[in-house]
Short mmCIF file of C-alpha atoms in Angstrom, two decimals:
data_model
loop_
_atom_site.label_atom_id
_atom_site.label_comp_id
_atom_site.label_asym_id
_atom_site.label_seq_id
_atom_site.Cartn_x
_atom_site.Cartn_y
_atom_site.Cartn_z
CA PHE A 1 62.34 96.56 155.48
CA SER A 2 65.47 96.06 157.58
CA ILE A 3 69.06 95.76 156.44
CA ALA A 4 72.10 93.69 157.42
CA ILE A 5 75.59 94.82 156.41
CA ASP A 6 78.93 93.08 156.86
CA SER A 7 82.40 93.30 155.38
CA THR A 8 85.13 90.74 154.81
CA PHE A 9 88.30 90.23 152.77
CA ASP A 10 87.94 88.22 149.56
CA VAL A 11 90.64 86.03 147.97
CA SER A 12 92.14 89.07 146.22
CA HIS A 13 92.49 90.81 149.62
CA LYS A 14 89.87 93.44 148.84
CA GLU A 15 87.39 94.55 151.48
CA GLN A 16 83.95 93.47 150.24
CA VAL A 17 80.86 94.99 151.85
CA SER A 18 77.61 93.02 151.46
CA PHE A 19 74.10 94.49 151.75
CA ILE A 20 71.15 92.24 152.58
CA VAL A 21 67.54 93.43 152.95
CA ARG A 22 64.91 91.61 154.98
CA TYR A 23 61.25 92.23 154.23
CA ILE A 24 57.77 90.68 154.14
CA ASP A 25 56.46 89.60 150.73
CA GLY A 26 53.10 91.32 150.25
CA ASP A 27 51.68 88.42 148.18
CA THR A 28 52.71 85.46 150.32
CA CYS A 29 53.13 87.24 153.69
CA LYS A 30 56.42 85.35 154.13
CA ILE A 31 59.72 86.83 155.29
CA GLN A 32 62.27 87.17 152.50
CA GLU A 33 65.97 88.01 152.48
CA ARG A 34 67.80 89.33 149.42
CA LEU A 35 71.39 90.24 148.67
CA ILE A 36 71.08 93.59 146.88
CA GLY A 37 74.68 94.71 146.63
CA LEU A 38 78.40 93.95 146.97
CA ARG A 39 80.86 96.83 147.06
CA ASP A 40 84.62 96.79 147.54
CA THR A 41 86.04 99.66 149.55
CA PRO A 42 89.50 100.60 150.85
CA LYS A 43 87.95 102.41 153.83
CA THR A 44 85.50 101.04 156.39
CA THR A 45 84.84 104.09 158.57
CA GLY A 46 81.26 104.66 159.67
CA ASN A 47 80.84 107.74 157.45
CA HIS A 48 82.33 106.02 154.39
CA LEU A 49 80.04 102.99 154.83
CA PHE A 50 77.09 105.37 155.21
CA GLN A 51 77.85 106.92 151.82
CA ILE A 52 78.01 103.44 150.24
CA PHE A 53 74.76 102.50 152.00
CA LYS A 54 72.96 105.52 150.51
CA GLU A 55 74.33 104.71 147.03
CA VAL A 56 73.15 101.06 147.21
CA CYS A 57 69.67 102.08 148.41
CA SER A 58 69.42 104.72 145.67
CA SER A 59 70.48 102.30 142.93
CA ASN A 60 67.82 99.80 144.12
CA GLY A 61 65.05 102.39 144.47
CA LEU A 62 64.72 101.96 148.24
CA ASN A 63 63.35 104.87 150.29
CA TRP A 64 65.36 104.13 153.42
CA THR A 65 64.57 107.41 155.18
CA GLU A 66 60.90 106.40 155.49
CA ASN A 67 60.73 102.59 155.11
CA LEU A 68 63.83 101.32 156.92
CA VAL A 69 62.79 100.00 160.35
CA GLY A 70 65.81 97.94 161.43
CA GLN A 71 69.56 97.56 160.97
CA SER A 72 71.76 94.69 162.14
CA TYR A 73 75.57 94.55 162.09
CA ASP A 74 78.42 93.14 164.14
CA GLY A 75 79.78 94.91 167.21
CA ALA A 76 82.69 96.73 165.54
CA SER A 77 83.01 100.40 166.52
CA ASN A 78 82.61 101.58 162.91
CA MET A 79 79.21 99.84 162.84
CA ARG A 80 77.68 100.34 166.28
CA GLY A 81 79.60 103.39 167.51
CA GLN A 82 77.27 105.87 169.23
CA TYR A 83 79.03 108.90 167.73
CA ASN A 84 80.66 107.89 164.44
CA GLY A 85 79.18 104.45 163.79
CA LEU A 86 77.13 103.58 160.70
CA GLN A 87 74.00 103.00 162.81
CA LYS A 88 74.33 106.54 164.28
CA TYR A 89 74.51 108.19 160.83
CA ILE A 90 71.43 106.24 159.69
CA ARG A 91 69.42 107.00 162.85
CA ASP A 92 70.23 110.70 162.57
CA GLU A 93 68.15 110.77 159.39
CA ASN A 94 65.74 107.93 160.27
CA PRO A 95 65.20 107.51 164.04
CA GLN A 96 62.88 104.49 163.58
CA ALA A 97 65.72 102.36 162.13
CA THR A 98 66.42 100.40 165.32
CA TYR A 99 69.96 98.98 165.57
CA ILE A 100 70.45 95.38 166.77
CA TRP A 101 73.89 93.88 167.42
CA CYS A 102 73.73 90.58 165.49
CA CYS A 103 72.86 87.91 168.09
CA SER A 104 74.56 85.13 166.15
CA HIS A 105 77.76 87.17 166.09
CA ARG A 106 77.53 87.77 169.84
CA LEU A 107 77.06 84.05 170.47
CA ASN A 108 80.09 83.33 168.30
CA LEU A 109 82.17 85.82 170.30
CA VAL A 110 81.11 84.06 173.52
CA VAL A 111 82.29 80.72 172.10
CA VAL A 112 85.59 82.20 170.87
CA VAL A 113 86.33 83.73 174.28
CA ALA A 114 85.28 80.56 176.10
CA VAL A 115 87.66 78.35 174.10
CA SER A 116 90.56 80.77 174.60
CA GLU A 117 90.39 80.89 178.40
CA ALA A 118 91.55 77.43 179.52
CA LEU A 119 94.97 76.00 178.64
CA ASN A 120 93.50 72.69 177.42
CA ALA A 121 91.11 74.57 175.12
CA VAL A 122 93.90 76.73 173.70
CA ASP A 123 96.02 73.62 173.02
CA LEU A 124 93.06 71.74 171.52
CA PHE A 125 91.92 74.32 168.97
CA GLY A 126 95.43 75.65 168.37
CA ASN A 127 96.61 72.18 167.32
CA ILE A 128 93.49 71.65 165.17
CA GLU A 129 94.25 74.90 163.34
CA ARG A 130 97.92 73.93 162.87
CA LEU A 131 96.89 70.48 161.62
CA TYR A 132 94.57 72.09 159.05
CA ASP A 133 97.39 74.32 157.82
CA PHE A 134 99.84 71.40 157.69
CA ILE A 135 97.66 69.03 155.64
CA SER A 136 95.80 71.55 153.48
CA SER A 137 98.96 73.40 152.43
CA SER A 138 100.16 70.38 150.39
CA LYS A 139 98.37 68.55 147.58
CA PHE A 140 100.30 65.38 148.44
CA ARG A 141 99.20 65.47 152.10
CA SER A 142 95.59 66.26 151.19
CA ALA A 143 95.54 63.39 148.70
CA MET A 144 97.03 61.05 151.32
CA TYR A 145 94.33 62.07 153.81
CA GLU A 146 91.58 61.37 151.26
CA LYS A 147 93.19 58.02 150.34
CA LYS A 148 93.22 56.90 153.98
CA GLN A 149 89.56 57.82 154.35
CA ARG A 150 88.61 55.74 151.30
CA GLN A 151 90.47 52.76 152.74
CA LEU A 152 89.09 53.07 156.29
CA TYR A 153 85.59 54.40 155.61
CA PRO A 154 84.62 53.13 152.13
CA GLU A 155 80.90 53.77 152.65
CA LYS A 156 81.27 57.27 154.07
CA GLN A 157 81.63 60.60 152.33
CA ILE A 158 85.14 62.04 152.10
CA ARG A 159 85.64 64.74 154.75
CA LYS A 160 87.96 67.73 154.62
CA LEU A 161 89.61 69.36 157.60
CA LYS A 162 87.99 72.61 158.70
CA ARG A 163 89.54 75.86 159.83
CA VAL A 164 89.01 77.05 163.38
CA SER A 165 87.91 80.43 162.09
CA THR A 166 86.62 83.25 164.29
CA THR A 167 84.37 84.63 161.54
CA ARG A 168 82.28 81.55 160.71
CA TRP A 169 79.57 80.66 163.19
CA MET A 170 80.33 77.52 165.18
CA SER A 171 83.43 76.71 163.12
CA HIS A 172 84.98 75.16 166.24
CA LYS A 173 82.21 72.53 166.27
CA SER A 174 82.60 71.51 162.61
CA ALA A 175 86.41 71.41 162.87
CA LEU A 176 86.25 69.21 165.97
CA ASP A 177 83.68 66.84 164.44
CA VAL A 178 85.89 66.17 161.41
CA ILE A 179 88.89 65.41 163.64
CA LEU A 180 86.99 62.88 165.77
CA ASN A 181 85.13 61.27 162.86
CA THR A 182 88.33 60.71 160.86
CA TYR A 183 90.70 60.28 163.81
CA ILE A 184 92.37 57.05 162.66
CA ALA A 185 92.66 58.35 159.09
CA ILE A 186 94.47 61.44 160.38
CA LEU A 187 96.92 59.40 162.45
CA GLU A 188 97.67 57.03 159.56
CA THR A 189 98.08 59.99 157.20
CA LEU A 190 100.64 61.56 159.51
CA GLU A 191 102.47 58.24 159.90
CA SER A 192 102.60 57.74 156.12
CA ILE A 193 103.92 61.25 155.48
CA LYS A 194 106.55 60.72 158.17
CA GLU A 195 107.66 57.38 156.68
CA GLU A 196 107.92 59.00 153.25
CA GLY A 197 110.75 61.01 154.82
CA SER A 198 111.48 63.57 152.10
CA ASP A 199 110.87 66.56 154.36
CA LYS A 200 112.76 66.61 157.68
CA LYS A 201 110.98 69.76 158.86
CA ALA A 202 107.60 68.14 158.24
CA ALA A 203 108.71 65.08 160.20
CA SER A 204 109.44 67.18 163.29
CA GLU A 205 106.00 68.80 163.03
CA ILE A 206 104.37 65.38 162.66
CA ASN A 207 106.07 64.16 165.83
CA GLY A 208 104.46 67.04 167.70
CA PHE A 209 101.02 66.31 166.20
CA LEU A 210 101.22 62.59 167.00
CA LEU A 211 102.42 63.24 170.54
CA TYR A 212 99.41 65.45 171.20
CA LEU A 213 96.74 63.60 169.21
CA GLN A 214 97.68 60.25 170.77
CA SER A 215 97.16 61.52 174.30
CA THR A 216 94.29 61.11 176.73
CA ARG A 217 94.46 64.87 177.36
CA PHE A 218 93.52 65.59 173.74
CA ILE A 219 90.67 63.06 173.66
CA TYR A 220 89.20 64.21 176.99
CA SER A 221 89.39 67.87 175.89
CA ALA A 222 87.85 67.07 172.51
CA PHE A 223 84.89 65.18 173.97
CA CYS A 224 84.23 67.87 176.59
CA PHE A 225 84.12 70.65 174.00
CA GLN A 226 82.17 68.55 171.54
CA LYS A 227 79.47 68.25 174.23
CA ILE A 228 79.48 72.00 174.98
CA LEU A 229 79.42 73.05 171.33
CA SER A 230 76.70 70.54 170.44
CA ILE A 231 74.48 72.27 173.01
CA LEU A 232 75.13 75.70 171.48
CA GLU A 233 74.89 74.67 167.81
CA PRO A 234 71.04 74.67 167.54
CA VAL A 235 70.95 78.23 168.88
CA SER A 236 73.42 79.41 166.24
CA THR A 237 71.48 77.60 163.50
CA LEU A 238 68.15 79.07 164.58
CA LEU A 239 69.56 82.60 164.84
CA GLN A 240 70.58 82.42 161.17
CA LYS A 241 67.18 81.33 159.87
CA LYS A 242 65.26 84.04 158.10
CA ASP A 243 61.90 83.01 159.60
CA PHE A 244 62.77 82.57 163.29
CA ASP A 245 60.71 84.37 165.92
CA LEU A 246 61.87 85.99 169.16
CA LEU A 247 59.75 83.76 171.42
CA SER A 248 61.23 80.52 170.10
CA VAL A 249 64.78 81.90 170.32
CA SER A 250 64.25 83.18 173.88
CA TYR A 251 62.90 79.78 174.93
CA LEU A 252 65.77 77.93 173.24
CA ILE A 253 68.44 80.15 174.83
CA LYS A 254 66.93 79.57 178.28
CA GLN A 255 66.80 75.81 177.59
CA LYS A 256 70.44 75.70 176.45
CA TYR A 257 71.54 77.77 179.43
CA ASP A 258 69.94 75.22 181.76
CA GLN A 259 71.66 72.39 179.88
CA LEU A 260 75.06 74.07 180.28
CA VAL A 261 74.43 74.48 184.00
CA LEU A 262 73.52 70.79 184.32
CA ILE A 263 76.82 69.56 182.82
CA ARG A 264 78.83 71.55 185.38
CA CYS A 265 78.93 68.66 187.84
CA GLU A 266 80.92 65.52 188.51
CA THR A 267 78.19 63.19 187.22
CA ALA A 268 77.99 64.87 183.82
CA LEU A 269 81.78 65.07 183.55
CA ASN A 270 82.17 61.38 184.38
CA LYS A 271 79.62 60.53 181.68
CA ILE A 272 81.58 62.52 179.08
CA LEU A 273 84.87 60.94 180.19
CA SER A 274 83.25 57.50 180.01
CA GLU A 275 82.38 58.13 176.36
CA ALA A 276 85.96 59.29 175.79
CA ASP A 277 87.30 56.14 177.46
CA ASN A 278 85.12 54.00 175.16
CA PHE A 279 86.59 55.88 172.20
CA ILE A 280 90.12 55.20 173.49
CA THR A 281 89.30 51.49 173.94
CA SER A 282 87.98 51.25 170.36
CA ILE A 283 91.27 52.53 168.89
CA SER A 284 93.68 50.99 171.39
CA LYS A 285 94.28 47.97 169.13
CA SER A 286 95.73 50.23 166.45
CA PHE A 287 97.34 53.03 168.46
CA ASP A 288 98.77 53.52 171.92
CA ILE A 289 97.17 56.43 173.75
CA LYS A 290 99.33 58.21 176.31
CA PRO A 291 97.58 58.37 179.71
CA LEU A 292 97.14 61.57 181.67
CA PRO A 293 100.37 62.64 183.37
CA LYS A 294 100.56 62.05 187.10
CA ASN A 295 101.90 65.08 188.89
CA ARG A 296 104.36 64.39 191.65
CA LEU A 297 102.78 65.10 195.02
CA ARG A 298 104.88 67.49 197.05
CA LYS A 299 104.87 66.88 200.79
CA LYS A 300 105.14 69.87 203.06
CA LYS A 301 107.85 69.70 205.67
CA ILE A 302 106.54 69.33 209.21
CA LEU A 303 107.89 72.12 211.38
CA PRO A 304 108.84 71.70 215.05
CA GLY A 305 105.74 71.57 217.25
CA GLU A 306 103.40 70.49 214.42
CA LYS A 307 101.52 67.27 215.03
CA ALA A 308 99.11 67.17 212.06
CA GLU A 309 100.14 64.99 209.13
CA ASP A 310 100.30 66.63 205.70
CA GLU A 311 97.08 65.65 203.92
CA LEU A 312 97.68 65.29 200.20
CA ILE A 313 94.87 65.96 197.71
CA THR A 314 94.87 63.15 195.16
CA ASP A 315 91.69 64.01 193.21
#
């Protein structure tokens, strides 16, 4: 069998460590995954987790020194450290327990870093996170958001805003989808809360949200990242299946890499922006969308003896 271990804070702010075993059922020859233990611990050092690991295996009658063949964790130093990491303590007593840095976690880290590099991406997901906090922190605002959805989309299921969390796989994709699918409902919710006028501080925050959400910059950024994340989502989903095989994952990663390369051109960008423009046209009857700002072109002074005209780049 192999084992996957991860830790996270629960609602009571205790560090919970989960233990999952992965094995082949001898009767059906199918891969199975089972949660065999949850332990809360104040310390998460590699040695301390190793002691908990031995206790969980002992309580479940698992002979890990002979039968454990694999271990998969995240890339934290207390897990994968080559001197004091959990995987090192286990391999000291069982060298065949190969350590694999969770591929789904690595993919998630790539996405998190990618969306924190460009200014437009930082603004996009930063505002989505702030919008989630603003609406979800109040029962009145949440109820208003649900009410607007019932009025505008009577045949659709009620959606809730999602957090842009760094610990849930592809959370950026789900958060962005909810924003675009309930875009008008969000704008009308913010307008209604603003007109209610009981909270001046909330009104100033709403002005900031409306200024950003009703801009071409937001819609262009949202559609670009929706395209990128939709390419990566199947990889993340497949990596979390218990019965995936390495060949199919390797093929899919290569395929998605090629797709990402193909959208790095003017033609692909224009297609995405065309879809965004259609979206803007569909809502323009209800809301005014602020166009992209036009930067003032600065002309360089021609010095004595220069004959060439200053050629301005207007792209």
